[in-house]
Amino acid sequence: MTKISIHHSAKFAFLLLFILVGFQCNSQKKINLDEDWKFHFGNAADVTKDFDYGKTALLHKSNVFATTIVHPKFIDTTWSKINVPHDWVVGLPFVKSEQVEMDSHGYKPVGGRYPETSIGWYRKHFTVDKNDEGKRFEIQFDGIYRNAEIWVNGFYVGTNFSGYVGNSYDITDYMNFEGDNVLVVRVDASQYEGWFYEGAGIYRHVWLNINNNVHIPVDGVFVHSKVDGTKATVTVETEVVNKNLVTSSGTVYTYITDSNGKQITKTSEQKFSLSVNGTTTIKQKMAVSNATLWSLENPYLYKVVAVVKQNNQIVAQKKVNFGIRTIAFDSKKGFFLNGKHIKIQGTNNHQDHAGIGSALPDFMQYYRINLLKKMGSNAYRASHNAPTAELLAACDSLGMLVLDEQRLLNSSSEYIDQFKRILRRDRNHPSVFLWSIGNEEQNIQGNDYGKRIAKSLLAIQQELDPSRTATYAADMANDFKGVNEVIPIRGFNYREYAVADYHRDHPNQPLLGTEMGSTVTTRGVYEKDEIRAYVPDQDITHPWWASKAETWWKLAAENDYWLGGFVWTGFDYRGEPTPYKWPNISSHFGILDVCGFPKNIFYYYKSWWTNEDILHISPHWNWPDKVGKPIDVWVNTNADDVELFLNGKSLGKKVMPRNSHLQWQVNYEPGTIEAVAYKNGRKLTSKVETTSYATKVIAVADKNSVKADGKDGIVVNISIVDEQGREVPNANNKVYFSLKGDANIIGVGNGDPSSHEADQCEKGLWQRSAFNGKCQVILQAGKTIDALKLEVTSNGLVPTTVEISQNK
């Protein structure tokens, strides 16, 4: 009997090894699960309206067989059909409230006081290939706001607490290979994480990862490099895990391709042997001759491919884009990229956009980063949370540095885990040049609590990414105690007047303006309006804690010990309507409004952040009720001098001071105000004319074709113009949109910080009023080759049509 038992055990072990190892010769798969979800509101206060959640036991057994909401057979046919990314808050009405959190979140009914719109249930049906049985299955959520409980086929999988850091869960044991698999997510947004618009829902991508039992985990490849002249040494650290029930061995090799996919170098195969549930990291180095360095002007990306083999078969493969570059911080000379001195010309930004809230399609990340680059910005601070990976990909490919930020200065196990996930996910992006361990923790940043927490976070950062360093965004003046004692790069939120004194007292610590400026402006408005909650569109108004653009930038530009700084903010965002409250539902801090339309301060920064010829006049010249009265005329330029003319008559010539602007007081009369400037002997001209009344609508798309992939899209900007095609600066006509073809309108906006119009409309009823001559509509592509036609109309105005080709 013993002999037979041993014989059968040996046969079983051989069969097990054959099943678990022998057939696993396919590479890893990453399948997008964004489409065809069902959505329904729950209720945070009434279990009967929350599908009996909290009343019916869901955790008393591993798998709940009763027909509860988490059961696969629960009937969800009447639920709303949606795709993710999805932000349910953007479609809610505005609600007046005296609650501080409502003010800061843009007066949308979400949070503890609004239980009926603060819980969202999602369900997703999907099938898997039976041929993949025996592999590992993992569900990956890139971002859910927030406190998301997850079930698969009635099995509880896990809870992701953070609204800003995604997570992955092994669901192998719960897969159904004979029919539907059902993914259920309960999202609880009844508690806030920030003091700004945060949205709610599954607002980033969802993926199904299918791996062999020996595989490379999510974010399991780390690439870093050292540069010596024209040669770079690239180190690739590949993590391999073994989920077989037997010890498994194999080899790992890596290779690098150029931007065209041509292999340029490769390692030899390195052996490994892993016990059950074992993990190892294989470090391999490769030399790249005549390396092309990633820079702002030439953001060149290589690709590294890590390959795992068993029995001469590829069982796992990961491809990672990366850039080769050097970064250095000098406390006296500033910041250097590839040995070249660069002043940080950055902006802070939250993650929402007009019409679509926080659920930005990938193409919108490229649209927004391109707008910032056109202004001359070279750096982006993700305020105050980890950005989506697609934003980092846009910054990698377009050439924009990123300050990547942890949500809180906190060293609890939850926030340590979040920080580790951020570091592992983002450390291969060449755009990320600096980590931030937190922002404005007034209760702890100046004492030993903050110091100890900072040291804990810095240790983790150095463990997982020794190729970079970190800062902390401190709203502190010349204060050293606390976080500043240990932080490598001192961050200043405002307090620009104290930077020189701090540098004097701590000359060996590099200094960075993590938040600067905070001028509040409303696009196209030139008088303070406390009824409609507008502020003038010039660099004149700021909160008590902040400064004008010219104040901080002069200090940063003229002193090398300033690394530079980040303006608060690049774009307007929902919430924080400083200096007002209701009916103001959006901030005024942006250099661009929530649609990305430039305000006048855009041209101040562009004058001094680029080498382009800039000559910009403001305000507009339509003032029929001010004939003969003085108007302040501003000129933003980087020319040497400017002469101003009104209807051909000179109003005088002025020399242009560096990092400043010019100003005239002009008695208004209709006609043309013109500036003539000289820059290095070259003549520049610009003019603003009094327009006639509005006669037509024009529409300009940011591109003329889209991919028929259901993901791509187009931003169409609308202007109301007169018969000569000049934008009418105070036009507020209602504009209507009709789209023909396989595509969808997904949002509208106009940049009005006090507009309560809907950002999302019923199909066939899309509309938006212009605000000071402009509005915006955002389209998302379908999946068929088609000729799209967007018809744009407004009562009494000549309509227009935008034609877009949709191709494979």
PDB file of N, CA, C and O in Angstrom, residues 281-326:
ATOM      1  N   THR A 281      14.013  39.560  -7.082  1.00  0.00           N
ATOM      2  CA  THR A 281      14.258  40.698  -7.971  1.00  0.00           C
ATOM      3  C   THR A 281      15.587  40.476  -8.681  1.00  0.00           C
ATOM      4  O   THR A 281      16.626  40.293  -8.031  1.00  0.00           O
ATOM      5  N   ILE A 282      15.537  40.475  -9.996  1.00  0.00           N
ATOM      6  CA  ILE A 282      16.720  40.264 -10.825  1.00  0.00           C
ATOM      7  C   ILE A 282      17.206  41.618 -11.322  1.00  0.00           C
ATOM      8  O   ILE A 282      16.462  42.348 -11.983  1.00  0.00           O
ATOM      9  N   LYS A 283      18.448  41.973 -10.983  1.00  0.00           N
ATOM     10  CA  LYS A 283      19.036  43.239 -11.440  1.00  0.00           C
ATOM     11  C   LYS A 283      19.949  42.974 -12.628  1.00  0.00           C
ATOM     12  O   LYS A 283      20.823  42.110 -12.557  1.00  0.00           O
ATOM     13  N   GLN A 284      19.730  43.715 -13.695  1.00  0.00           N
ATOM     14  CA  GLN A 284      20.540  43.570 -14.895  1.00  0.00           C
ATOM     15  C   GLN A 284      20.904  44.944 -15.437  1.00  0.00           C
ATOM     16  O   GLN A 284      20.102  45.878 -15.361  1.00  0.00           O
ATOM     17  N   LYS A 285      22.105  45.038 -15.980  1.00  0.00           N
ATOM     18  CA  LYS A 285      22.596  46.317 -16.494  1.00  0.00           C
ATOM     19  C   LYS A 285      22.891  46.215 -17.981  1.00  0.00           C
ATOM     20  O   LYS A 285      23.352  45.179 -18.465  1.00  0.00           O
ATOM     21  N   MET A 286      22.629  47.319 -18.678  1.00  0.00           N
ATOM     22  CA  MET A 286      22.920  47.413 -20.103  1.00  0.00           C
ATOM     23  C   MET A 286      23.541  48.763 -20.400  1.00  0.00           C
ATOM     24  O   MET A 286      23.177  49.769 -19.791  1.00  0.00           O
ATOM     25  N   ALA A 287      24.454  48.786 -21.345  1.00  0.00           N
ATOM     26  CA  ALA A 287      25.088  50.031 -21.779  1.00  0.00           C
ATOM     27  C   ALA A 287      24.394  50.537 -23.034  1.00  0.00           C
ATOM     28  O   ALA A 287      24.098  49.771 -23.949  1.00  0.00           O
ATOM     29  N   VAL A 288      24.099  51.827 -23.043  1.00  0.00           N
ATOM     30  CA  VAL A 288      23.517  52.484 -24.220  1.00  0.00           C
ATOM     31  C   VAL A 288      24.515  53.529 -24.693  1.00  0.00           C
ATOM     32  O   VAL A 288      24.773  54.518 -24.002  1.00  0.00           O
ATOM     33  N   SER A 289      25.086  53.305 -25.863  1.00  0.00           N
ATOM     34  CA  SER A 289      26.046  54.259 -26.429  1.00  0.00           C
ATOM     35  C   SER A 289      25.308  55.374 -27.151  1.00  0.00           C
ATOM     36  O   SER A 289      24.219  55.161 -27.705  1.00  0.00           O
ATOM     37  N   ASN A 290      25.901  56.559 -27.144  1.00  0.00           N
ATOM     38  CA  ASN A 290      25.297  57.722 -27.810  1.00  0.00           C
ATOM     39  C   ASN A 290      23.830  57.888 -27.416  1.00  0.00           C
ATOM     40  O   ASN A 290      22.942  58.037 -28.262  1.00  0.00           O
ATOM     41  N   ALA A 291      23.614  57.820 -26.109  1.00  0.00           N
ATOM     42  CA  ALA A 291      22.243  57.889 -25.597  1.00  0.00           C
ATOM     43  C   ALA A 291      21.591  59.228 -25.927  1.00  0.00           C
ATOM     44  O   ALA A 291      22.213  60.290 -25.795  1.00  0.00           O
ATOM     45  N   THR A 292      20.340  59.163 -26.351  1.00  0.00           N
ATOM     46  CA  THR A 292      19.534  60.370 -26.546  1.00  0.00           C
ATOM     47  C   THR A 292      18.853  60.679 -25.226  1.00  0.00           C
ATOM     48  O   THR A 292      18.063  59.866 -24.723  1.00  0.00           O
ATOM     49  N   LEU A 293      19.165  61.821 -24.651  1.00  0.00           N
ATOM     50  CA  LEU A 293      18.644  62.162 -23.332  1.00  0.00           C
ATOM     51  C   LEU A 293      17.243  62.742 -23.427  1.00  0.00           C
ATOM     52  O   LEU A 293      16.936  63.541 -24.313  1.00  0.00           O
ATOM     53  N   TRP A 294      16.405  62.309 -22.483  1.00  0.00           N
ATOM     54  CA  TRP A 294      15.055  62.877 -22.364  1.00  0.00           C
ATOM     55  C   TRP A 294      15.171  64.314 -21.885  1.00  0.00           C
ATOM     56  O   TRP A 294      15.844  64.597 -20.886  1.00  0.00           O
ATOM     57  N   SER A 295      14.525  65.235 -22.586  1.00  0.00           N
ATOM     58  CA  SER A 295      14.578  66.647 -22.200  1.00  0.00           C
ATOM     59  C   SER A 295      13.229  67.286 -22.475  1.00  0.00           C
ATOM     60  O   SER A 295      12.334  66.672 -23.079  1.00  0.00           O
ATOM     61  N   LEU A 296      13.084  68.533 -22.056  1.00  0.00           N
ATOM     62  CA  LEU A 296      11.845  69.267 -22.301  1.00  0.00           C
ATOM     63  C   LEU A 296      11.637  69.516 -23.778  1.00  0.00           C
ATOM     64  O   LEU A 296      10.502  69.513 -24.269  1.00  0.00           O
ATOM     65  N   GLU A 297      12.732  69.734 -24.501  1.00  0.00           N
ATOM     66  CA  GLU A 297      12.646  70.031 -25.929  1.00  0.00           C
ATOM     67  C   GLU A 297      12.557  68.756 -26.767  1.00  0.00           C
ATOM     68  O   GLU A 297      11.941  68.747 -27.838  1.00  0.00           O
ATOM     69  N   ASN A 298      13.156  67.683 -26.284  1.00  0.00           N
ATOM     70  CA  ASN A 298      13.175  66.411 -27.013  1.00  0.00           C
ATOM     71  C   ASN A 298      12.901  65.279 -26.015  1.00  0.00           C
ATOM     72  O   ASN A 298      13.815  64.607 -25.547  1.00  0.00           O
ATOM     73  N   PRO A 299      11.630  65.067 -25.690  1.00  0.00           N
ATOM     74  CA  PRO A 299      11.289  64.045 -24.684  1.00  0.00           C
ATOM     75  C   PRO A 299      11.372  62.633 -25.270  1.00  0.00           C
ATOM     76  O   PRO A 299      10.360  61.961 -25.493  1.00  0.00           O
ATOM     77  N   TYR A 300      12.593  62.199 -25.475  1.00  0.00           N
ATOM     78  CA  TYR A 300      12.848  60.936 -26.159  1.00  0.00           C
ATOM     79  C   TYR A 300      12.623  59.763 -25.210  1.00  0.00           C
ATOM     80  O   TYR A 300      13.163  59.728 -24.098  1.00  0.00           O
ATOM     81  N   LEU A 301      11.842  58.791 -25.673  1.00  0.00           N
ATOM     82  CA  LEU A 301      11.513  57.634 -24.856  1.00  0.00           C
ATOM     83  C   LEU A 301      12.076  56.356 -25.462  1.00  0.00           C
ATOM     84  O   LEU A 301      11.838  56.047 -26.638  1.00  0.00           O
ATOM     85  N   TYR A 302      12.810  55.642 -24.648  1.00  0.00           N
ATOM     86  CA  TYR A 302      13.208  54.276 -24.966  1.00  0.00           C
ATOM     87  C   TYR A 302      12.150  53.331 -24.384  1.00  0.00           C
ATOM     88  O   TYR A 302      11.276  53.728 -23.620  1.00  0.00           O
ATOM     89  N   LYS A 303      12.272  52.067 -24.724  1.00  0.00           N
ATOM     90  CA  LYS A 303      11.409  51.055 -24.134  1.00  0.00           C
ATOM     91  C   LYS A 303      12.283  49.915 -23.640  1.00  0.00           C
ATOM     92  O   LYS A 303      13.174  49.437 -24.358  1.00  0.00           O
ATOM     93  N   VAL A 304      12.043  49.474 -22.414  1.00  0.00           N
ATOM     94  CA  VAL A 304      12.711  48.286 -21.904  1.00  0.00           C
ATOM     95  C   VAL A 304      11.694  47.156 -21.870  1.00  0.00           C
ATOM     96  O   VAL A 304      10.513  47.371 -21.551  1.00  0.00           O
ATOM     97  N   VAL A 305      12.143  45.972 -22.244  1.00  0.00           N
ATOM     98  CA  VAL A 305      11.291  44.788 -22.232  1.00  0.00           C
ATOM     99  C   VAL A 305      11.940  43.758 -21.316  1.00  0.00           C
ATOM    100  O   VAL A 305      13.089  43.352 -21.536  1.00  0.00           O
ATOM    101  N   ALA A 306      11.222  43.378 -20.264  1.00  0.00           N
ATOM    102  CA  ALA A 306      11.698  42.343 -19.344  1.00  0.00           C
ATOM    103  C   ALA A 306      10.988  41.041 -19.688  1.00  0.00           C
ATOM    104  O   ALA A 306       9.757  41.015 -19.820  1.00  0.00           O
ATOM    105  N   VAL A 307      11.753  39.963 -19.819  1.00  0.00           N
ATOM    106  CA  VAL A 307      11.216  38.693 -20.292  1.00  0.00           C
ATOM    107  C   VAL A 307      11.565  37.588 -19.303  1.00  0.00           C
ATOM    108  O   VAL A 307      12.724  37.473 -18.868  1.00  0.00           O
ATOM    109  N   VAL A 308      10.561  36.773 -18.950  1.00  0.00           N
ATOM    110  CA  VAL A 308      10.757  35.607 -18.091  1.00  0.00           C
ATOM    111  C   VAL A 308      10.516  34.354 -18.927  1.00  0.00           C
ATOM    112  O   VAL A 308       9.505  34.252 -19.633  1.00  0.00           O
ATOM    113  N   LYS A 309      11.435  33.420 -18.829  1.00  0.00           N
ATOM    114  CA  LYS A 309      11.324  32.173 -19.590  1.00  0.00           C
ATOM    115  C   LYS A 309      11.370  30.969 -18.646  1.00  0.00           C
ATOM    116  O   LYS A 309      12.067  30.986 -17.622  1.00  0.00           O
ATOM    117  N   GLN A 310      10.613  29.925 -19.022  1.00  0.00           N
ATOM    118  CA  GLN A 310      10.685  28.631 -18.376  1.00  0.00           C
ATOM    119  C   GLN A 310      10.653  27.561 -19.457  1.00  0.00           C
ATOM    120  O   GLN A 310       9.844  27.649 -20.400  1.00  0.00           O
ATOM    121  N   ASN A 311      11.503  26.580 -19.334  1.00  0.00           N
ATOM    122  CA  ASN A 311      11.558  25.490 -20.319  1.00  0.00           C
ATOM    123  C   ASN A 311      11.665  26.032 -21.749  1.00  0.00           C
ATOM    124  O   ASN A 311      10.995  25.543 -22.668  1.00  0.00           O
ATOM    125  N   ASN A 312      12.444  27.098 -21.864  1.00  0.00           N
ATOM    126  CA  ASN A 312      12.704  27.739 -23.160  1.00  0.00           C
ATOM    127  C   ASN A 312      11.465  28.393 -23.775  1.00  0.00           C
ATOM    128  O   ASN A 312      11.431  28.682 -24.967  1.00  0.00           O
ATOM    129  N   GLN A 313      10.441  28.628 -22.946  1.00  0.00           N
ATOM    130  CA  GLN A 313       9.229  29.311 -23.398  1.00  0.00           C
ATOM    131  C   GLN A 313       9.068  30.620 -22.629  1.00  0.00           C
ATOM    132  O   GLN A 313       9.327  30.672 -21.414  1.00  0.00           O
ATOM    133  N   ILE A 314       8.626  31.664 -23.320  1.00  0.00           N
ATOM    134  CA  ILE A 314       8.340  32.943 -22.642  1.00  0.00           C
ATOM    135  C   ILE A 314       7.046  32.803 -21.853  1.00  0.00           C
ATOM    136  O   ILE A 314       5.993  32.468 -22.416  1.00  0.00           O
ATOM    137  N   VAL A 315       7.108  33.017 -20.555  1.00  0.00           N
ATOM    138  CA  VAL A 315       5.917  32.910 -19.708  1.00  0.00           C
ATOM    139  C   VAL A 315       5.461  34.280 -19.190  1.00  0.00           C
ATOM    140  O   VAL A 315       4.350  34.408 -18.678  1.00  0.00           O
ATOM    141  N   ALA A 316       6.312  35.290 -19.293  1.00  0.00           N
ATOM    142  CA  ALA A 316       5.938  36.625 -18.831  1.00  0.00           C
ATOM    143  C   ALA A 316       6.779  37.663 -19.547  1.00  0.00           C
ATOM    144  O   ALA A 316       7.952  37.422 -19.866  1.00  0.00           O
ATOM    145  N   GLN A 317       6.168  38.815 -19.795  1.00  0.00           N
ATOM    146  CA  GLN A 317       6.874  39.888 -20.488  1.00  0.00           C
ATOM    147  C   GLN A 317       6.247  41.220 -20.105  1.00  0.00           C
ATOM    148  O   GLN A 317       5.028  41.345 -20.079  1.00  0.00           O
ATOM    149  N   LYS A 318       7.058  42.191 -19.781  1.00  0.00           N
ATOM    150  CA  LYS A 318       6.580  43.537 -19.454  1.00  0.00           C
ATOM    151  C   LYS A 318       7.352  44.551 -20.272  1.00  0.00           C
ATOM    152  O   LYS A 318       8.580  44.491 -20.356  1.00  0.00           O
ATOM    153  N   LYS A 319       6.614  45.497 -20.844  1.00  0.00           N
ATOM    154  CA  LYS A 319       7.219  46.584 -21.601  1.00  0.00           C
ATOM    155  C   LYS A 319       7.023  47.885 -20.835  1.00  0.00           C
ATOM    156  O   LYS A 319       5.912  48.178 -20.387  1.00  0.00           O
ATOM    157  N   VAL A 320       8.093  48.641 -20.703  1.00  0.00           N
ATOM    158  CA  VAL A 320       8.054  49.879 -19.926  1.00  0.00           C
ATOM    159  C   VAL A 320       8.751  50.980 -20.708  1.00  0.00           C
ATOM    160  O   VAL A 320       9.916  50.832 -21.108  1.00  0.00           O
ATOM    161  N   ASN A 321       8.047  52.099 -20.935  1.00  0.00           N
ATOM    162  CA  ASN A 321       8.686  53.279 -21.504  1.00  0.00           C
ATOM    163  C   ASN A 321       9.544  53.958 -20.439  1.00  0.00           C
ATOM    164  O   ASN A 321       9.142  54.032 -19.267  1.00  0.00           O
ATOM    165  N   PHE A 322      10.686  54.452 -20.840  1.00  0.00           N
ATOM    166  CA  PHE A 322      11.522  55.185 -19.887  1.00  0.00           C
ATOM    167  C   PHE A 322      12.374  56.196 -20.651  1.00  0.00           C
ATOM    168  O   PHE A 322      12.498  56.136 -21.879  1.00  0.00           O
ATOM    169  N   GLY A 323      12.937  57.116 -19.911  1.00  0.00           N
ATOM    170  CA  GLY A 323      13.826  58.110 -20.496  1.00  0.00           C
ATOM    171  C   GLY A 323      15.152  58.114 -19.766  1.00  0.00           C
ATOM    172  O   GLY A 323      15.223  57.820 -18.570  1.00  0.00           O
ATOM    173  N   ILE A 324      16.187  58.435 -20.486  1.00  0.00           N
ATOM    174  CA  ILE A 324      17.523  58.564 -19.896  1.00  0.00           C
ATOM    175  C   ILE A 324      17.795  60.043 -19.688  1.00  0.00           C
ATOM    176  O   ILE A 324      17.724  60.833 -20.635  1.00  0.00           O
ATOM    177  N   ARG A 325      18.038  60.428 -18.460  1.00  0.00           N
ATOM    178  CA  ARG A 325      18.311  61.844 -18.181  1.00  0.00           C
ATOM    179  C   ARG A 325      18.925  61.973 -16.803  1.00  0.00           C
ATOM    180  O   ARG A 325      18.898  61.052 -15.993  1.00  0.00           O
ATOM    181  N   THR A 326      19.527  63.121 -16.516  1.00  0.00           N
ATOM    182  CA  THR A 326      20.083  63.387 -15.191  1.00  0.00           C
ATOM    183  C   THR A 326      19.365  64.580 -14.579  1.00  0.00           C
ATOM    184  O   THR A 326      18.924  65.497 -15.282  1.00  0.00           O
TER     185      THR A 326
END
